[in-house]
Amino acid sequence: MMSLRLLRCIGCGRRTIFGHSPSSRRFLFSKTGTWEKTLSIETRKELEDYWKEKVTTHHVKQADRFLKEGRQKYYVLVMFPYPSGKLHMGHVRVYTISDTMARYHRLTGKYVIHPMGWDAFGLPAENAAIERGELPAKWTYSNIISMKQQLESLGLALDWDREYATCDPVYYRWTQYIFLKMYEAGLVYQKEGAVNWDPVDQTVLADEQIDENGCSWRSGAKVEKKFLKQWYIKTTAYSKSLIDGLNEVDPDLWRDIIALQRHWIGECNGVRLEFRLQNKGAVVERALSVFTTTPEAMYGASHVLLSKEHYLNTQDLYQDQTASDQQTVIATTLEVIHPFTGRPLPVYITPTRDFGEHLDCHLGIPCCNEEDEVFAREHALSYEQVLDTNQRLINSDKFSGLTRKEAFDAVAAYAKKLGCGGDVTSERARDWLISRQRYWGTPIPMMHCPKHGTMPVPFDQLPVKLPEITKFTGKGTSPLQNAEDWLQVKCPKCEDGGYARRETDTMDTFVDSSWYYLRYLDPHNETKPFSRDAAHTYMPVDLYVGGKEHAIMHLYYARFFSHFLHTEGEVPCKEPFVNLLTQGMVMGQSFKVKATGKYLHRDQVDFSGNAPVEKDTGAALSVQWEKMSKSKYNGVDPQDVLDEFGCDATRLCILSGVAPKSDRLWSPDAFQGVLRWQNRIWSLVHNLLTHRHASDVPRNLTDDEFKLQEELLFDGRNYFLNIVNFHMEKTFLISTAISRLHALTNLLMKTPPDVMRDSDQFERALCDLIIMVSPFAPHFASELWKGVASAPNKLNNYDWAAEVLDQTWPVVDTHFCLPMKVEVDGRACYQVKLPMPIGDIDQLTKSQAVALAEASADYASHLAEKAVNSTTLIVEPGVRVELRYVTEDSKKKKHKKKMRAKGKPREQAQRETA
């Protein structure tokens, strides 16, 4: 195991890498003009210090040039962080991934947008203010400064000129603006209802913020039900649009996400209808929302049933005050008013009816539901038959004569026109509760006038800024209730100069992060959230990188905002994101005492035996990989890793060996392969320079041998480049792309000295390798390029005076002939070079492929004595060709396995197979 330790240099307190003291000696070629034979620790550190500024700022001027030249855009969006003050390894992974993809697309000649900002509102800042007596704004901005410095240490090329924080009034002014646009569109409303209440954080929680045990996702407190007046955004109005939008995205890249989004939204097979309520004939302020899959039969409704858990199930609403909620049916004093006919319908509570997992009320329509018919008959309820024998509507006013499908659409549209629901949605979908009784959030831009009621803040009075307050605790009310001077505001409708009170709830922080990708495109616009031109030029986002844990709520809300803004004509597309790259977590190894469940620090573990045990007691341990956590002592400070291994080695380690979507099991041992690979590339440059400077040495190879080596280099360069291109463009399997660069390095290492010195194919392959390395390890590649560019007697036409960051991504030669892989019974056996260039492989027929495979010298050893059962040709144009053989032997083995799986004896299975 590699022994790499952090030490502090005695006397200066400076951290150094790999346990070495700082040295005044210069090792870097860019400074000395001499290429060291091996990549020393000192050189690693020196080259990163030397290239840091260029690596992190070079793209700025390049972007200006590409923009003026009208280059194709590529928008790489990475989920912006909450400014907690300290990066963790998950941050290192996600931002390294996005930076790598951004650098790759810059090299392909695109104008790349790769911005960064801060998701800065939220409870942690407010809790910190309570605990430390520090204003949330001060705590937040201090953390932003710290985290920005940490991000810069990762060698990221970010568009800092697009930076903003969501807690800045310059940003949340436009969050409020979009909110008011939704209000104008009828998508924002306030209503009383039962809400999830966190008794510790003293705020409302959305359903998704409660865990499976009924506890708050943040405080851990048992969530209570409370009846409050809250603000909602009618996301259900877009349920059908959001479901349909999933048909527009790439099913391969979105596969898991599509399933999550469909499950979250549910099957859009009905509508929600809003019924006015009356109690004993008196109108009740709140309305009752009821989901039904048969709105077309509305004129046949006879009653409404409520579940035992419904918030209206209170004894004071029972007709019989002595009734128990254990009874089969309880009649209430409530009635709902039919929105089309004005007819009152009775409301009952029935603890025994199955309402399903997501509903707590039901609209009884006897002609469509046998249970409803029985209930109506038993309770002597009158109703209309609204369907004839041909399933056309009757007794339904203007809808009579329509088919059920026609009536479904017509009734839904009529309900929307009347303002009583009608949006096609699912039984599980709910409108978005955005009210939060907290201080550190975007103020809801509404006001309440005693004379004119609730109204929006005029657009020209935005932003409604948060006042500075010092008291952040309260008894179930927003801390903003304490800001008396801020609360009182002149009513825009009162001609006598009357006053209104501001809304004191703030918005769910998901509102701020649901449109942030659009503000990046026009971050300094002072008249609108973003210009229509900017949105139509740069949307949609080409690649969105972030954690899979955000693939439900955040993605749902961000998609909703985009669908709404598309309706308003502000954005060109409903779906905001083309490709998704959802990376897995970085996991740390934890050590837990089996008997007690106590977690141990790695220093407390004895590894000398066959299995790790606790040092002090010898107790047996449970060793596992878990999400990094302070409490489990399995976390890693990114700064420690960067100090020890350097930036580029850390980037390569976090990217290599594991697909981005998979969890990364973090271990320092993984650096061994990374460092070894860097050393090998370094030695290739050294060898090139050495042999070029020895140009008077005669060749040892014959012309035929030299030509063969050049052919190998030509094919190898094109073959590996083609695979790297495929994964960087299509699959985003960055780790696989890196592994192919390892393979190309191995090929170059085997090249004879004569070829290194005299071959344009070797020079070309090495240069292209360095260019391809640069998105992953930009400092390292910059120094490598400097070395190669200094070599005498150049044989290719690169822009030798420019840095590697200014080079063009290599392309596959059009006359390259791709090898066809031949598989036998699922095992790759040999390859055959195709006789046509890569651009023509889609014209290859199966008979041609079989003839080529059989003409190979390798055919006999793999297939000569086997009976072929089937042959399949797979051609992915421009990418790969595979010929797959299935033999009788394989068929028999599968049959035996199938028989054994059915429990048949081995002898019987063999007889049946024979």
PDB file of C-alpha atoms in Angstrom, residues 467-642:
ATOM      1  CA  PRO A 467     -35.506  43.862   6.569  1.00  0.00           C
ATOM      2  CA  GLU A 468     -32.614  43.463   8.983  1.00  0.00           C
ATOM      3  CA  ILE A 469     -33.880  41.910  12.203  1.00  0.00           C
ATOM      4  CA  THR A 470     -32.211  40.447  15.258  1.00  0.00           C
ATOM      5  CA  LYS A 471     -34.887  38.105  16.610  1.00  0.00           C
ATOM      6  CA  PHE A 472     -35.325  34.924  14.600  1.00  0.00           C
ATOM      7  CA  THR A 473     -37.345  32.729  16.946  1.00  0.00           C
ATOM      8  CA  GLY A 474     -41.089  32.700  17.348  1.00  0.00           C
ATOM      9  CA  LYS A 475     -44.116  30.679  18.352  1.00  0.00           C
ATOM     10  CA  GLY A 476     -45.324  29.418  15.009  1.00  0.00           C
ATOM     11  CA  THR A 477     -45.194  32.747  13.192  1.00  0.00           C
ATOM     12  CA  SER A 478     -42.658  34.212  10.825  1.00  0.00           C
ATOM     13  CA  PRO A 479     -39.833  36.254  12.391  1.00  0.00           C
ATOM     14  CA  LEU A 480     -40.864  38.984   9.940  1.00  0.00           C
ATOM     15  CA  GLN A 481     -43.864  39.640  12.183  1.00  0.00           C
ATOM     16  CA  ASN A 482     -41.384  41.495  14.412  1.00  0.00           C
ATOM     17  CA  ALA A 483     -40.371  43.999  11.689  1.00  0.00           C
ATOM     18  CA  GLU A 484     -43.098  46.572  12.357  1.00  0.00           C
ATOM     19  CA  ASP A 485     -41.636  49.339  10.183  1.00  0.00           C
ATOM     20  CA  TRP A 486     -41.293  46.935   7.283  1.00  0.00           C
ATOM     21  CA  LEU A 487     -44.719  45.371   7.746  1.00  0.00           C
ATOM     22  CA  GLN A 488     -46.687  48.552   7.181  1.00  0.00           C
ATOM     23  CA  VAL A 489     -46.844  49.724   3.567  1.00  0.00           C
ATOM     24  CA  LYS A 490     -49.091  52.111   1.659  1.00  0.00           C
ATOM     25  CA  CYS A 491     -51.922  50.366  -0.139  1.00  0.00           C
ATOM     26  CA  PRO A 492     -51.783  51.089  -3.891  1.00  0.00           C
ATOM     27  CA  LYS A 493     -55.587  50.940  -4.096  1.00  0.00           C
ATOM     28  CA  CYS A 494     -56.507  53.156  -1.137  1.00  0.00           C
ATOM     29  CA  GLU A 495     -57.083  56.679  -2.408  1.00  0.00           C
ATOM     30  CA  ASP A 496     -57.082  58.027   1.136  1.00  0.00           C
ATOM     31  CA  GLY A 497     -53.488  56.873   1.721  1.00  0.00           C
ATOM     32  CA  GLY A 498     -54.492  53.831   3.738  1.00  0.00           C
ATOM     33  CA  TYR A 499     -52.001  51.187   4.773  1.00  0.00           C
ATOM     34  CA  ALA A 500     -51.725  47.478   4.113  1.00  0.00           C
ATOM     35  CA  ARG A 501     -49.585  44.835   5.821  1.00  0.00           C
ATOM     36  CA  ARG A 502     -46.961  42.885   3.969  1.00  0.00           C
ATOM     37  CA  GLU A 503     -47.130  39.110   3.703  1.00  0.00           C
ATOM     38  CA  THR A 504     -44.724  37.706   6.280  1.00  0.00           C
ATOM     39  CA  ASP A 505     -44.256  34.200   4.869  1.00  0.00           C
ATOM     40  CA  THR A 506     -41.199  33.603   2.707  1.00  0.00           C
ATOM     41  CA  MET A 507     -40.908  31.241  -0.237  1.00  0.00           C
ATOM     42  CA  ASP A 508     -39.705  27.673  -0.259  1.00  0.00           C
ATOM     43  CA  THR A 509     -36.074  27.823  -1.415  1.00  0.00           C
ATOM     44  CA  PHE A 510     -36.930  25.475  -4.280  1.00  0.00           C
ATOM     45  CA  VAL A 511     -38.626  28.478  -5.904  1.00  0.00           C
ATOM     46  CA  ASP A 512     -35.293  30.310  -6.120  1.00  0.00           C
ATOM     47  CA  SER A 513     -33.535  27.327  -7.689  1.00  0.00           C
ATOM     48  CA  SER A 514     -36.302  26.556 -10.185  1.00  0.00           C
ATOM     49  CA  TRP A 515     -35.271  29.221 -12.689  1.00  0.00           C
ATOM     50  CA  TYR A 516     -31.614  29.927 -11.866  1.00  0.00           C
ATOM     51  CA  TYR A 517     -30.399  28.378 -15.112  1.00  0.00           C
ATOM     52  CA  LEU A 518     -32.139  31.192 -16.998  1.00  0.00           C
ATOM     53  CA  ARG A 519     -30.661  34.055 -14.972  1.00  0.00           C
ATOM     54  CA  TYR A 520     -27.157  32.787 -15.760  1.00  0.00           C
ATOM     55  CA  LEU A 521     -27.821  33.639 -19.414  1.00  0.00           C
ATOM     56  CA  ASP A 522     -28.453  37.313 -18.666  1.00  0.00           C
ATOM     57  CA  PRO A 523     -27.217  37.928 -15.113  1.00  0.00           C
ATOM     58  CA  HIS A 524     -26.877  41.704 -15.313  1.00  0.00           C
ATOM     59  CA  ASN A 525     -30.281  42.473 -16.846  1.00  0.00           C
ATOM     60  CA  GLU A 526     -31.900  45.246 -14.786  1.00  0.00           C
ATOM     61  CA  THR A 527     -35.285  45.287 -16.532  1.00  0.00           C
ATOM     62  CA  LYS A 528     -36.258  41.594 -16.733  1.00  0.00           C
ATOM     63  CA  PRO A 529     -35.250  38.245 -15.205  1.00  0.00           C
ATOM     64  CA  PHE A 530     -33.604  37.477 -18.563  1.00  0.00           C
ATOM     65  CA  SER A 531     -34.061  38.663 -22.097  1.00  0.00           C
ATOM     66  CA  ARG A 532     -36.109  36.648 -24.515  1.00  0.00           C
ATOM     67  CA  ASP A 533     -33.226  36.831 -26.981  1.00  0.00           C
ATOM     68  CA  ALA A 534     -30.799  35.267 -24.489  1.00  0.00           C
ATOM     69  CA  ALA A 535     -33.214  32.446 -23.684  1.00  0.00           C
ATOM     70  CA  HIS A 536     -33.953  31.744 -27.341  1.00  0.00           C
ATOM     71  CA  THR A 537     -30.249  31.781 -28.197  1.00  0.00           C
ATOM     72  CA  TYR A 538     -28.858  29.614 -25.394  1.00  0.00           C
ATOM     73  CA  MET A 539     -31.665  27.390 -24.162  1.00  0.00           C
ATOM     74  CA  PRO A 540     -32.088  24.537 -23.593  1.00  0.00           C
ATOM     75  CA  VAL A 541     -29.279  23.486 -21.266  1.00  0.00           C
ATOM     76  CA  ASP A 542     -27.220  20.931 -23.200  1.00  0.00           C
ATOM     77  CA  LEU A 543     -25.869  19.074 -20.172  1.00  0.00           C
ATOM     78  CA  TYR A 544     -27.110  19.267 -16.581  1.00  0.00           C
ATOM     79  CA  VAL A 545     -24.772  17.743 -13.989  1.00  0.00           C
ATOM     80  CA  GLY A 546     -25.823  17.046 -10.410  1.00  0.00           C
ATOM     81  CA  GLY A 547     -26.764  14.538  -7.775  1.00  0.00           C
ATOM     82  CA  LYS A 548     -29.476  11.977  -8.368  1.00  0.00           C
ATOM     83  CA  GLU A 549     -31.027  12.970  -5.027  1.00  0.00           C
ATOM     84  CA  HIS A 550     -32.302  16.114  -6.789  1.00  0.00           C
ATOM     85  CA  ALA A 551     -33.882  14.174  -9.647  1.00  0.00           C
ATOM     86  CA  ILE A 552     -37.393  14.378  -8.221  1.00  0.00           C
ATOM     87  CA  MET A 553     -38.309  17.622  -6.482  1.00  0.00           C
ATOM     88  CA  HIS A 554     -35.821  20.091  -7.901  1.00  0.00           C
ATOM     89  CA  LEU A 555     -36.079  18.704 -11.416  1.00  0.00           C
ATOM     90  CA  TYR A 556     -39.881  18.659 -11.215  1.00  0.00           C
ATOM     91  CA  TYR A 557     -40.076  22.290 -10.110  1.00  0.00           C
ATOM     92  CA  ALA A 558     -37.429  23.452 -12.609  1.00  0.00           C
ATOM     93  CA  ARG A 559     -39.324  21.726 -15.416  1.00  0.00           C
ATOM     94  CA  PHE A 560     -42.582  23.299 -14.201  1.00  0.00           C
ATOM     95  CA  PHE A 561     -41.071  26.801 -14.321  1.00  0.00           C
ATOM     96  CA  SER A 562     -39.802  26.173 -17.835  1.00  0.00           C
ATOM     97  CA  HIS A 563     -43.180  24.879 -19.027  1.00  0.00           C
ATOM     98  CA  PHE A 564     -44.894  27.961 -17.554  1.00  0.00           C
ATOM     99  CA  LEU A 565     -42.375  30.378 -19.085  1.00  0.00           C
ATOM    100  CA  HIS A 566     -42.781  28.619 -22.427  1.00  0.00           C
ATOM    101  CA  THR A 567     -46.523  29.241 -22.182  1.00  0.00           C
ATOM    102  CA  GLU A 568     -45.695  32.913 -21.595  1.00  0.00           C
ATOM    103  CA  GLY A 569     -43.472  32.931 -24.691  1.00  0.00           C
ATOM    104  CA  GLU A 570     -40.332  33.701 -22.699  1.00  0.00           C
ATOM    105  CA  VAL A 571     -38.371  30.514 -23.462  1.00  0.00           C
ATOM    106  CA  PRO A 572     -38.195  28.544 -26.713  1.00  0.00           C
ATOM    107  CA  CYS A 573     -38.740  25.066 -25.300  1.00  0.00           C
ATOM    108  CA  LYS A 574     -40.811  23.399 -22.620  1.00  0.00           C
ATOM    109  CA  GLU A 575     -38.094  21.045 -21.455  1.00  0.00           C
ATOM    110  CA  PRO A 576     -35.116  22.985 -20.074  1.00  0.00           C
ATOM    111  CA  PHE A 577     -32.517  20.196 -20.058  1.00  0.00           C
ATOM    112  CA  VAL A 578     -31.396  18.058 -23.007  1.00  0.00           C
ATOM    113  CA  ASN A 579     -28.964  15.690 -21.288  1.00  0.00           C
ATOM    114  CA  LEU A 580     -28.698  14.742 -17.641  1.00  0.00           C
ATOM    115  CA  LEU A 581     -25.614  13.421 -15.913  1.00  0.00           C
ATOM    116  CA  THR A 582     -26.624  12.411 -12.393  1.00  0.00           C
ATOM    117  CA  GLN A 583     -23.511  11.405 -10.489  1.00  0.00           C
ATOM    118  CA  GLY A 584     -23.387   8.995  -7.583  1.00  0.00           C
ATOM    119  CA  MET A 585     -22.162   9.772  -4.090  1.00  0.00           C
ATOM    120  CA  VAL A 586     -18.608   9.625  -2.809  1.00  0.00           C
ATOM    121  CA  MET A 587     -18.598   6.939  -0.127  1.00  0.00           C
ATOM    122  CA  GLY A 588     -16.142   6.585   2.735  1.00  0.00           C
ATOM    123  CA  GLN A 589     -15.114   3.416   4.537  1.00  0.00           C
ATOM    124  CA  SER A 590     -16.576   3.235   8.033  1.00  0.00           C
ATOM    125  CA  PHE A 591     -15.650   1.037  10.997  1.00  0.00           C
ATOM    126  CA  LYS A 592     -18.354   0.189  13.511  1.00  0.00           C
ATOM    127  CA  VAL A 593     -18.104  -1.977  16.624  1.00  0.00           C
ATOM    128  CA  LYS A 594     -20.520  -4.845  15.995  1.00  0.00           C
ATOM    129  CA  ALA A 595     -21.549  -5.215  19.634  1.00  0.00           C
ATOM    130  CA  THR A 596     -22.305  -1.549  20.367  1.00  0.00           C
ATOM    131  CA  GLY A 597     -22.796   0.150  17.002  1.00  0.00           C
ATOM    132  CA  LYS A 598     -20.138   2.705  17.948  1.00  0.00           C
ATOM    133  CA  TYR A 599     -18.270   4.227  15.000  1.00  0.00           C
ATOM    134  CA  LEU A 600     -14.464   4.409  15.170  1.00  0.00           C
ATOM    135  CA  HIS A 601     -11.922   6.671  13.554  1.00  0.00           C
ATOM    136  CA  ARG A 602      -9.514   4.840  11.244  1.00  0.00           C
ATOM    137  CA  ASP A 603      -6.692   5.526  13.733  1.00  0.00           C
ATOM    138  CA  GLN A 604      -8.595   3.445  16.310  1.00  0.00           C
ATOM    139  CA  VAL A 605      -8.572   0.334  14.099  1.00  0.00           C
ATOM    140  CA  ASP A 606      -6.002  -2.474  14.141  1.00  0.00           C
ATOM    141  CA  PHE A 607      -5.408  -3.841  10.603  1.00  0.00           C
ATOM    142  CA  SER A 608      -2.659  -6.342  11.496  1.00  0.00           C
ATOM    143  CA  GLY A 609      -4.876  -9.450  11.566  1.00  0.00           C
ATOM    144  CA  ASN A 610      -7.096 -11.143   9.015  1.00  0.00           C
ATOM    145  CA  ALA A 611      -9.954  -8.788   9.868  1.00  0.00           C
ATOM    146  CA  PRO A 612      -9.859  -5.245  11.313  1.00  0.00           C
ATOM    147  CA  VAL A 613     -10.595  -4.967  15.056  1.00  0.00           C
ATOM    148  CA  GLU A 614     -10.725  -2.162  17.585  1.00  0.00           C
ATOM    149  CA  LYS A 615      -7.199  -1.353  18.792  1.00  0.00           C
ATOM    150  CA  ASP A 616      -8.007  -0.928  22.466  1.00  0.00           C
ATOM    151  CA  THR A 617     -10.407  -3.839  22.956  1.00  0.00           C
ATOM    152  CA  GLY A 618      -9.933  -6.218  20.032  1.00  0.00           C
ATOM    153  CA  ALA A 619     -13.689  -5.997  19.412  1.00  0.00           C
ATOM    154  CA  ALA A 620     -14.972  -7.221  16.049  1.00  0.00           C
ATOM    155  CA  LEU A 621     -15.902  -4.511  13.572  1.00  0.00           C
ATOM    156  CA  SER A 622     -18.407  -4.094  10.798  1.00  0.00           C
ATOM    157  CA  VAL A 623     -16.577  -2.546   7.839  1.00  0.00           C
ATOM    158  CA  GLN A 624     -18.689  -0.952   5.139  1.00  0.00           C
ATOM    159  CA  TRP A 625     -18.884   1.866   2.622  1.00  0.00           C
ATOM    160  CA  GLU A 626     -21.282   4.636   3.599  1.00  0.00           C
ATOM    161  CA  LYS A 627     -22.055   8.226   2.707  1.00  0.00           C
ATOM    162  CA  MET A 628     -19.326  10.412   4.150  1.00  0.00           C
ATOM    163  CA  SER A 629     -20.277  11.851   7.522  1.00  0.00           C
ATOM    164  CA  LYS A 630     -18.538  13.474  10.487  1.00  0.00           C
ATOM    165  CA  SER A 631     -20.423  11.213  12.883  1.00  0.00           C
ATOM    166  CA  LYS A 632     -19.122   8.102  11.101  1.00  0.00           C
ATOM    167  CA  TYR A 633     -15.518   9.359  10.933  1.00  0.00           C
ATOM    168  CA  ASN A 634     -15.373   8.399   7.267  1.00  0.00           C
ATOM    169  CA  GLY A 635     -15.253  11.845   5.729  1.00  0.00           C
ATOM    170  CA  VAL A 636     -12.312  13.302   3.856  1.00  0.00           C
ATOM    171  CA  ASP A 637     -11.394  16.988   3.728  1.00  0.00           C
ATOM    172  CA  PRO A 638     -10.855  17.871   0.047  1.00  0.00           C
ATOM    173  CA  GLN A 639      -8.154  20.345   1.005  1.00  0.00           C
ATOM    174  CA  ASP A 640      -6.160  17.566   2.658  1.00  0.00           C
ATOM    175  CA  VAL A 641      -6.403  15.523  -0.541  1.00  0.00           C
ATOM    176  CA  LEU A 642      -5.391  18.471  -2.720  1.00  0.00           C
TER     177      LEU A 642
END
